[in-house]
Amino acid sequence: MKKRNLYVLELIIGIIIISIAGILINNLIINLIRTNMGLSYSWLMQPAGFAISEYLIPFKPSDNYSFALIVGWINSLRVIVFGLILSTFLGLFAGISMTSKNLILSNIAKLYIGLIRQVPLLIQLMFWYFVVFLGLSEKPHDFLWSLGNISNKGFQLLGIKLSVEYCALLIGLSVYSGASIAEVIRGGIKSVSQGQWEAFRSLGLTETIGLRRVIIPQALPAIVPGITSQYLNLAKNSTLAIAIGYADIYAISDTTITQTGRAIEGFSILLISFLLLNLVISKAMERVNTAVNHYKK
Amino acid sequence: MKKLETISRYIKRNFASSKLDLTINTFLLFIIWSFLVKIIYWIRFNAEWDIVTKNFPLYLFGSYPKAELWRPTLWISVIITLIIVTLSCPRKNNYTKLLPIIWILIVPLGIFLLAGGIGITPVASTDWGGITLTLCLTLSSGLLSLPLGILLAIGRQSNLFAIRKFCKLYIEFMRAMPLIAVLFFGQLLIPIFLPMGLEINRVMRAVLAFSLFTASYIAEDIRGGLQAIPNTQNEAAAALGLDSIQTFQLIIMPQAIKISLPALTNQAIGLLQNTSLMSILGLVEIFGISRSLLANPNFIGKYLEGYVWLACIYWLICTLMALLSKNLESKLNTDNI
């Protein structure tokens, strides 16, 4: 009797969900017929007609929409990949610094995390773009014995040119995600019992070697799942590029949809691409996770 | 003399325990010093805060009609009073139980005060703005997404295949999408899915999209809490003769929410921070206001002042929220009574 009670409830919820979905789909079809749009992906092959400020493979406005989306994807991946690397280093450094006995170092790390995590990423991106990078002088400023230079037009090192938008997005994302990763790493290090620290010290290992060979390998199983979700967040947050005018996949989808009016089709493409990206990141991190847990045994 | 020795030993232990530490610290102190000098110099001589001082009402209320300003003011003061009451009220008190209900009532009160209607002049949602709109967006999407998230979490554990799959699919799809995309398509797609006559305004569309997004994250947090509860609780409840709905409502859910409270706080803080994305879609909440102010020729180039001021506001509100949640956690903590 009691079990049946629950089933009835679930059945009612199920019927409600299905009927709401039915109503929504019905409205969708009515509205699609009314606006005479229908669903079609043929616009993907039409010329895009807009220019993209930044590309790795050459793009002209006469190229089609699908090519524009690919260019956007490459731009996104460029930020995401380097953002992952940079934020990992930053997070590792700040996370370890927080557990350090050196009071100045650990307090600076705490200040960094407390400040960065309580301020929206969008404001930070705006800050990096408008205040830091556009605030640079117009005249290129040489560094590293003139191997590279930096100005408010862009950054150049050994012939590689990076735009200001790219630099601002990369730095802003990495600094923001670095703070969250640092928290994850600190939590992982704290989860290793104090006895392990005392044990390696009594064996006469130095702090650096002890941390690298004893503490971190044991902390990694607790760290990897947390870092995975931070990586996924970084990938999703990279779409804020639109606020500072960097042509990533979302910015280009946005332009495409405004031009063609194909919201549902554009949305489905974006959804599938992000599902794929999430899948790639989480599968890769799953590998890392098994490797890390294997080490523990 | 002895005191001096203790101090020097303290310094030696904490700041210069090895040569490496000493070098790092000298370097860090040098950097901190040069930064401090620059910051103080900037605040003292270069910063011009007229972008803040001249537009203070705009930051608070946006372009809300001047004659009706008492309404958002009243609402914000009610919220502030409530925060103070929540933080200061003792743990064991009969009135403490009323607090959650009052917090829930804050949202309809705010919407009524802002929108007007019965008895007071209606104000269009396009005139809402500033911190008032930020708070309104945060609170109302929080209130909508919490029950939705709980429903999704329950649905994900359902015995019925269709419900379980639907909830899982929904949660995974939503969590895969970037928020800005969900908001943008919310503005575009929600009208397509609605019947012809029905139209809802921009703010409501934003709140709806926002809640649909946040609910998927809340669902995962609650699921974590549900999984942390041992099966013995179920058995104990069954032994007491509670049926499955009662068990869930009285035994499982309260414990699950208590466990997932820290995660839910993070979601709430994230929610507040994410309302800044609405400015990209044209709502003039506090970040939208400062974007339009920075585009104003009178305040051109005042980026640093504008953003420092905004960062301070967000930092303050987020810290307050974290404080509130710590307070709530300690009030809910029944472990050592």
Coordinates of C-alpha atoms in Angstrom, one line a residue, chain B residues 18 78 111-112 116 123-124 136 141 153 178 201 222 258 278 290 296 304 310:
Chain B
S18 CA 65.4 29.0 5.9
V78 CA 13.5 45.5 5.0
I111 CA 8.0 42.3 -6.7
F112 CA 4.8 43.9 -5.5
G116 CA 3.1 48.2 -8.2
V123 CA 6.1 50.8 -12.8
A124 CA 7.3 49.0 -16.0
C136 CA 15.4 41.1 -7.2
S141 CA 15.6 33.1 -9.2
A153 CA 17.0 15.6 -7.5
P178 CA 27.3 28.1 -20.6
N201 CA 8.6 40.8 -19.9
I222 CA 20.9 18.0 -3.2
K258 CA 21.5 20.4 5.9
M278 CA 22.2 40.0 -17.6
S290 CA 28.1 51.0 -14.7
N296 CA 28.8 58.3 -21.0
L304 CA 39.5 51.8 -12.9
L310 CA 31.7 47.5 -8.4

